[in-house]
Amino acid sequence: MKDVTNNFLETIEPVYTPGTINFDFDKFDAAIQAAVSELSDEQLDNLEYNDIKKEFTRFNSLLTKLDDKRKGISKVYKNPLNEFESNFKLSKEPLKELIDKLRAKRDEIDEHQRLLRVDHVRSVFEEKCELAGLDKDAFKDKYDGYSLKGCFKDKKMELKKETIEEIDALILAEYDRLEEYKANIAMIEEQALDYELPAEPYTRALQNDTPLVEILKQMKKDRDAAVERKQQAEAKQKAEAARLAEIEAMAKQSANEDIKAVNAETGEIIEKSKPADETPIKPVEPYKIDISLTFHGGEKQWYQFAKMLEDNFINYEILEENK
């Protein structure tokens, strides 16, 4: 590479030579105090208008003359600085442009080197994940953190020993975590099979970071509740079966008592037995009554009453309505 070192640029610097401003402030302050003491507030009250104007003009002229001199000196000091700053701003522009170009090129190379380091870290993680039987992208979010220059050997595309050890520890921890997770899934599925429960809700809870102990407790509660429901259902079925069996037995007994003889060929009942103390059942004669009803609850109450009549098979006829 061509040596573009410029000794002049490396050594040049602004040089400031301080000037001196001579002014006797002690005498200036003394003269001001003398003037102020000669014209106290009481003395000013006794002066004529013309005398006041005269004194004002005299002292104001003195101060104006001094201030004008101060401004002249200030301009002499400031002009070189303003000129220096203006010239420096103009002259440094080409150097700033060169610096910007160098910075952009440096950043481009730095980014290229960083991407190379990231790619190397990725390959290390993927290789180790494959050996451990893990997803190759399991540590994708770690690549940038291990791509820093401090993680690599000096001037080499090779990770430091301590960096490799950190990566190995991460891989091992993830492997142990997955093995524990698989074992927990197997335990949940086995327990679900034993309890006759679906495994999916409990494996999903494990995926959502619910502790295994809590999941197993919940499974036991759910199993106990299912057993209790099953027992209640079985008891209900048994009770219903017993009730039906009792009804059937009573029906058979009643049928046996009523049938005295049956034709063996046709199954026709020849004669029915009649209990000795049984009296002949007389047919019920319809009973009719004319009645007038007033429903103080209004039409709604009538409809309720009419429904009750119909439910009990009572015929009615409306002769007059709403009088």
Short mmCIF file of C-alpha atoms in Angstrom, two decimals:
data_model
loop_
_atom_site.label_atom_id
_atom_site.label_comp_id
_atom_site.label_asym_id
_atom_site.label_seq_id
_atom_site.Cartn_x
_atom_site.Cartn_y
_atom_site.Cartn_z
CA MET A 1 0.00 0.00 0.00
CA LYS A 2 1.29 3.47 -0.87
CA ASP A 3 2.37 5.51 2.14
CA VAL A 4 0.23 8.64 2.07
CA THR A 5 1.42 9.89 5.45
CA ASN A 6 1.62 13.68 5.41
CA ASN A 7 3.92 14.97 8.15
CA PHE A 8 2.59 18.48 7.75
CA LEU A 9 -1.00 17.39 8.44
CA GLU A 10 0.20 15.46 11.47
CA THR A 11 2.08 18.37 12.99
CA ILE A 12 0.14 21.48 11.99
CA GLU A 13 -2.01 23.14 14.65
CA PRO A 14 -3.47 26.58 15.34
CA VAL A 15 -1.21 28.88 17.39
CA TYR A 16 -2.68 31.62 19.53
CA THR A 17 -0.52 34.56 20.60
CA PRO A 18 -2.24 36.43 23.44
CA GLY A 19 -2.28 40.21 23.28
CA THR A 20 -2.24 42.69 26.15
CA ILE A 21 -4.83 45.37 26.89
CA ASN A 22 -3.51 48.06 29.25
CA PHE A 23 -6.12 49.80 31.42
CA ASP A 24 -5.73 51.06 34.97
CA PHE A 25 -8.87 49.77 36.64
CA ASP A 26 -7.78 51.00 40.07
CA LYS A 27 -7.64 54.64 38.97
CA PHE A 28 -10.79 54.17 36.87
CA ASP A 29 -12.71 52.88 39.89
CA ALA A 30 -11.37 55.68 42.12
CA ALA A 31 -12.39 58.37 39.62
CA ILE A 32 -15.89 56.91 39.36
CA GLN A 33 -16.27 56.84 43.16
CA ALA A 34 -15.13 60.47 43.37
CA ALA A 35 -17.65 61.55 40.75
CA VAL A 36 -20.48 59.65 42.45
CA SER A 37 -19.60 61.08 45.87
CA GLU A 38 -19.60 64.66 44.52
CA LEU A 39 -23.15 64.22 43.21
CA SER A 40 -25.15 62.59 45.99
CA ASP A 41 -28.93 62.34 45.83
CA GLU A 42 -29.27 65.40 48.04
CA GLN A 43 -26.86 67.45 45.87
CA LEU A 44 -28.72 66.34 42.71
CA ASP A 45 -31.96 67.63 44.18
CA ASN A 46 -30.36 71.10 44.58
CA LEU A 47 -28.98 71.32 41.02
CA GLU A 48 -30.62 73.44 38.36
CA TYR A 49 -31.96 71.83 35.20
CA ASN A 50 -29.14 73.16 33.06
CA ASP A 51 -26.53 71.94 35.49
CA ILE A 52 -28.10 68.47 35.47
CA LYS A 53 -27.97 68.42 31.64
CA LYS A 54 -24.37 69.55 31.72
CA GLU A 55 -23.28 66.85 34.16
CA PHE A 56 -25.25 64.19 32.26
CA THR A 57 -23.61 65.14 28.97
CA ARG A 58 -20.14 65.14 30.52
CA PHE A 59 -20.32 61.72 32.20
CA ASN A 60 -22.28 60.08 29.40
CA SER A 61 -19.69 61.26 26.86
CA LEU A 62 -16.90 59.79 28.98
CA LEU A 63 -18.64 56.40 29.21
CA THR A 64 -19.53 56.40 25.51
CA LYS A 65 -15.92 57.13 24.54
CA LEU A 66 -14.65 54.27 26.75
CA ASP A 67 -17.26 51.85 25.44
CA ASP A 68 -16.45 52.71 21.83
CA LYS A 69 -12.81 51.99 22.56
CA ARG A 70 -13.80 48.64 24.12
CA LYS A 71 -15.78 47.71 21.03
CA GLY A 72 -12.83 48.60 18.82
CA ILE A 73 -10.50 46.36 20.86
CA SER A 74 -13.09 43.54 20.85
CA LYS A 75 -13.30 43.72 17.06
CA VAL A 76 -9.54 43.51 16.77
CA TYR A 77 -9.55 40.35 18.90
CA LYS A 78 -12.60 38.74 17.28
CA ASN A 79 -11.75 39.36 13.64
CA PRO A 80 -8.75 37.00 13.59
CA LEU A 81 -10.82 34.28 15.29
CA ASN A 82 -13.73 34.67 12.86
CA GLU A 83 -11.34 34.65 9.93
CA PHE A 84 -9.56 31.55 11.27
CA GLU A 85 -12.83 29.64 11.81
CA SER A 86 -14.14 30.55 8.35
CA ASN A 87 -10.94 29.51 6.60
CA PHE A 88 -10.61 26.34 8.67
CA LYS A 89 -14.20 25.26 7.88
CA LEU A 90 -13.56 25.69 4.15
CA SER A 91 -10.16 24.01 4.14
CA LYS A 92 -11.14 20.93 6.15
CA GLU A 93 -14.01 19.86 3.80
CA PRO A 94 -11.85 17.70 1.47
CA LEU A 95 -10.29 16.02 4.51
CA LYS A 96 -13.77 15.36 5.97
CA GLU A 97 -14.87 13.79 2.67
CA LEU A 98 -11.83 11.52 2.72
CA ILE A 99 -12.54 10.54 6.32
CA ASP A 100 -16.18 9.73 5.43
CA LYS A 101 -15.05 7.50 2.56
CA LEU A 102 -12.55 5.73 4.78
CA ARG A 103 -15.19 5.27 7.48
CA ALA A 104 -17.67 3.75 5.01
CA LYS A 105 -15.03 1.39 3.65
CA ARG A 106 -13.95 0.43 7.16
CA ASP A 107 -17.56 -0.25 8.19
CA GLU A 108 -18.10 -2.33 5.05
CA ILE A 109 -15.09 -4.49 5.85
CA ASP A 110 -16.09 -4.75 9.52
CA GLU A 111 -19.59 -5.90 8.54
CA HIS A 112 -18.17 -8.47 6.11
CA GLN A 113 -15.89 -9.80 8.82
CA ARG A 114 -18.80 -9.88 11.28
CA LEU A 115 -20.94 -11.89 8.86
CA LEU A 116 -18.08 -14.33 8.40
CA ARG A 117 -17.85 -14.75 12.18
CA VAL A 118 -21.64 -15.20 12.44
CA ASP A 119 -21.51 -17.88 9.73
CA HIS A 120 -18.69 -19.66 11.56
CA VAL A 121 -20.63 -19.57 14.86
CA ARG A 122 -23.72 -20.91 13.06
CA SER A 123 -21.77 -23.84 11.62
CA VAL A 124 -20.36 -24.67 15.08
CA PHE A 125 -23.80 -24.65 16.67
CA GLU A 126 -25.39 -26.68 13.86
CA GLU A 127 -22.67 -29.33 14.00
CA LYS A 128 -22.96 -29.71 17.76
CA CYS A 129 -26.80 -29.75 17.61
CA GLU A 130 -26.66 -32.54 15.02
CA LEU A 131 -24.38 -34.61 17.25
CA ALA A 132 -26.73 -34.09 20.22
CA GLY A 133 -29.85 -34.84 18.18
CA LEU A 134 -31.22 -31.30 18.58
CA ASP A 135 -32.91 -28.99 16.09
CA LYS A 136 -30.13 -27.27 14.14
CA ASP A 137 -31.81 -23.87 14.57
CA ALA A 138 -32.35 -24.28 18.32
CA PHE A 139 -29.74 -21.59 19.15
CA LYS A 140 -30.32 -19.21 16.24
CA ASP A 141 -30.74 -16.28 18.63
CA LYS A 142 -27.27 -16.89 20.10
CA TYR A 143 -25.25 -16.43 16.89
CA ASP A 144 -24.77 -12.66 17.13
CA GLY A 145 -23.72 -12.83 20.78
CA TYR A 146 -20.91 -15.28 19.99
CA SER A 147 -19.78 -13.48 16.82
CA LEU A 148 -18.00 -10.68 18.70
CA LYS A 149 -14.27 -10.32 18.11
CA GLY A 150 -13.62 -11.10 21.76
CA CYS A 151 -15.02 -14.63 21.26
CA PHE A 152 -12.43 -15.40 18.55
CA LYS A 153 -8.71 -15.99 18.60
CA ASP A 154 -6.65 -13.00 17.50
CA LYS A 155 -6.59 -12.65 13.69
CA LYS A 156 -8.09 -16.14 13.25
CA MET A 157 -11.52 -17.37 12.20
CA GLU A 158 -11.50 -19.72 15.18
CA LEU A 159 -13.41 -19.54 18.44
CA LYS A 160 -11.55 -19.37 21.73
CA LYS A 161 -11.48 -22.43 23.97
CA GLU A 162 -13.64 -20.76 26.63
CA THR A 163 -16.18 -19.79 23.96
CA ILE A 164 -16.41 -23.41 22.76
CA GLU A 165 -16.89 -24.52 26.37
CA GLU A 166 -19.77 -22.06 26.81
CA ILE A 167 -21.44 -23.36 23.64
CA ASP A 168 -20.98 -26.96 24.79
CA ALA A 169 -22.61 -26.09 28.12
CA LEU A 170 -25.59 -24.57 26.30
CA ILE A 171 -25.97 -27.65 24.07
CA LEU A 172 -25.77 -30.00 27.04
CA ALA A 173 -28.30 -28.01 29.07
CA GLU A 174 -30.75 -28.01 26.17
CA TYR A 175 -30.22 -31.75 25.62
CA ASP A 176 -30.93 -32.44 29.31
CA ARG A 177 -33.99 -30.20 29.20
CA LEU A 178 -35.43 -32.01 26.18
CA GLU A 179 -34.71 -35.43 27.69
CA GLU A 180 -36.50 -34.40 30.87
CA TYR A 181 -39.37 -33.02 28.78
CA LYS A 182 -39.67 -36.29 26.82
CA ALA A 183 -39.63 -38.28 30.06
CA ASN A 184 -42.35 -36.04 31.51
CA ILE A 185 -44.47 -36.43 28.36
CA ALA A 186 -44.09 -40.23 28.58
CA MET A 187 -45.05 -40.17 32.27
CA ILE A 188 -48.15 -38.07 31.54
CA GLU A 189 -49.22 -40.34 28.66
CA GLU A 190 -48.72 -43.46 30.80
CA GLN A 191 -50.66 -41.94 33.68
CA ALA A 192 -53.43 -40.82 31.31
CA LEU A 193 -53.69 -44.36 29.93
CA ASP A 194 -53.85 -45.78 33.45
CA TYR A 195 -56.47 -43.22 34.50
CA GLU A 196 -58.43 -43.59 31.23
CA LEU A 197 -58.02 -39.88 30.50
CA PRO A 198 -57.06 -38.05 27.27
CA ALA A 199 -53.35 -37.12 27.41
CA GLU A 200 -53.47 -34.03 25.18
CA PRO A 201 -54.76 -31.42 27.72
CA TYR A 202 -52.04 -32.40 30.18
CA THR A 203 -49.18 -32.50 27.65
CA ARG A 204 -50.31 -29.05 26.46
CA ALA A 205 -50.15 -27.79 30.04
CA LEU A 206 -46.57 -29.06 30.25
CA GLN A 207 -45.74 -27.17 27.05
CA ASN A 208 -47.11 -24.04 28.73
CA ASP A 209 -44.59 -24.47 31.57
CA THR A 210 -46.99 -25.87 34.17
CA PRO A 211 -44.90 -27.88 36.70
CA LEU A 212 -45.16 -31.66 36.34
CA VAL A 213 -46.18 -32.08 39.99
CA GLU A 214 -49.17 -29.79 39.48
CA ILE A 215 -50.17 -31.66 36.31
CA LEU A 216 -50.06 -35.06 38.05
CA LYS A 217 -52.15 -33.69 40.94
CA GLN A 218 -54.73 -32.39 38.48
CA MET A 219 -54.80 -35.73 36.65
CA LYS A 220 -55.54 -37.53 39.92
CA LYS A 221 -58.36 -35.09 40.69
CA ASP A 222 -59.81 -35.57 37.21
CA ARG A 223 -59.51 -39.38 37.53
CA ASP A 224 -61.26 -39.37 40.92
CA ALA A 225 -64.04 -37.16 39.55
CA ALA A 226 -64.46 -39.46 36.51
CA VAL A 227 -64.61 -42.55 38.75
CA GLU A 228 -67.23 -40.90 40.93
CA ARG A 229 -69.33 -39.94 37.90
CA LYS A 230 -69.02 -43.49 36.55
CA GLN A 231 -70.07 -44.99 39.87
CA GLN A 232 -73.05 -42.66 40.07
CA ALA A 233 -74.06 -43.55 36.51
CA GLU A 234 -73.73 -47.29 37.23
CA ALA A 235 -75.76 -46.96 40.43
CA LYS A 236 -78.43 -45.08 38.53
CA GLN A 237 -78.49 -47.76 35.82
CA LYS A 238 -78.75 -50.53 38.41
CA ALA A 239 -81.59 -48.74 40.18
CA GLU A 240 -83.41 -48.23 36.89
CA ALA A 241 -82.87 -51.88 35.90
CA ALA A 242 -84.18 -53.04 39.30
CA ARG A 243 -87.21 -50.80 38.95
CA LEU A 244 -87.99 -52.14 35.48
CA ALA A 245 -87.47 -55.74 36.66
CA GLU A 246 -89.87 -55.14 39.52
CA ILE A 247 -92.49 -53.70 37.18
CA GLU A 248 -92.03 -56.64 34.81
CA ALA A 249 -92.37 -59.14 37.66
CA MET A 250 -95.52 -57.44 38.92
CA ALA A 251 -96.95 -57.47 35.40
CA LYS A 252 -96.22 -61.19 35.00
CA GLN A 253 -97.76 -61.98 38.37
CA SER A 254 -100.86 -59.99 37.51
CA ALA A 255 -101.16 -61.73 34.13
CA ASN A 256 -100.79 -65.18 35.72
CA GLU A 257 -103.51 -64.41 38.22
CA ASP A 258 -105.95 -63.18 35.53
CA ILE A 259 -105.42 -66.02 32.98
CA LYS A 260 -107.02 -69.31 33.98
CA ALA A 261 -106.76 -71.31 30.77
CA VAL A 262 -104.98 -70.82 27.47
CA ASN A 263 -105.44 -72.70 24.21
CA ALA A 264 -102.16 -74.52 23.77
CA GLU A 265 -102.28 -74.28 19.97
CA THR A 266 -103.56 -70.74 19.39
CA GLY A 267 -102.58 -69.09 22.65
CA GLU A 268 -106.12 -67.78 23.03
CA ILE A 269 -107.27 -67.10 26.57
CA ILE A 270 -110.17 -69.45 27.25
CA GLU A 271 -111.21 -68.22 30.65
CA LYS A 272 -110.04 -65.64 33.12
CA SER A 273 -110.16 -66.22 36.81
CA LYS A 274 -112.19 -63.84 38.91
CA PRO A 275 -111.28 -63.15 42.49
CA ALA A 276 -113.93 -64.28 44.90
CA ASP A 277 -114.34 -60.88 46.52
CA GLU A 278 -114.18 -58.92 43.25
CA THR A 279 -117.36 -56.90 42.57
CA PRO A 280 -118.32 -56.12 39.00
CA ILE A 281 -116.94 -52.75 37.84
CA LYS A 282 -119.75 -50.43 36.82
CA PRO A 283 -119.09 -48.06 33.92
CA VAL A 284 -118.65 -44.43 34.96
CA GLU A 285 -121.49 -42.20 33.80
CA PRO A 286 -120.60 -38.71 32.58
CA TYR A 287 -121.45 -35.99 35.08
CA LYS A 288 -122.60 -32.67 33.79
CA ILE A 289 -123.02 -29.38 35.62
CA ASP A 290 -123.82 -25.83 34.56
CA ILE A 291 -121.64 -23.28 36.33
CA SER A 292 -120.78 -19.59 35.96
CA LEU A 293 -117.20 -18.55 36.71
CA THR A 294 -115.64 -15.14 37.22
CA PHE A 295 -111.84 -14.82 36.81
CA HIS A 296 -110.57 -11.87 38.79
CA GLY A 297 -107.10 -12.47 37.44
CA GLY A 298 -108.28 -11.59 33.97
CA GLU A 299 -108.12 -13.45 30.67
CA LYS A 300 -104.73 -15.00 31.49
CA GLN A 301 -106.23 -16.71 34.53
CA TRP A 302 -109.03 -18.15 32.36
CA TYR A 303 -106.57 -19.64 29.90
CA GLN A 304 -104.70 -21.29 32.78
CA PHE A 305 -107.97 -22.72 34.10
CA ALA A 306 -109.04 -23.93 30.63
CA LYS A 307 -105.70 -25.73 30.23
CA MET A 308 -106.24 -27.49 33.54
CA LEU A 309 -109.67 -28.69 32.34
CA GLU A 310 -108.23 -29.99 29.10
CA ASP A 311 -105.33 -31.73 30.89
CA ASN A 312 -107.90 -33.60 33.02
CA PHE A 313 -110.14 -34.53 30.04
CA ILE A 314 -113.01 -32.27 31.17
CA ASN A 315 -115.17 -30.99 28.37
CA TYR A 316 -116.56 -27.48 28.61
CA GLU A 317 -118.73 -25.17 26.56
CA ILE A 318 -118.69 -21.38 26.70
CA LEU A 319 -122.26 -20.08 26.80
CA GLU A 320 -121.58 -16.46 27.62
CA GLU A 321 -118.26 -14.65 27.82
CA ASN A 322 -116.80 -11.62 29.56
CA LYS A 323 -119.89 -10.16 31.23
#
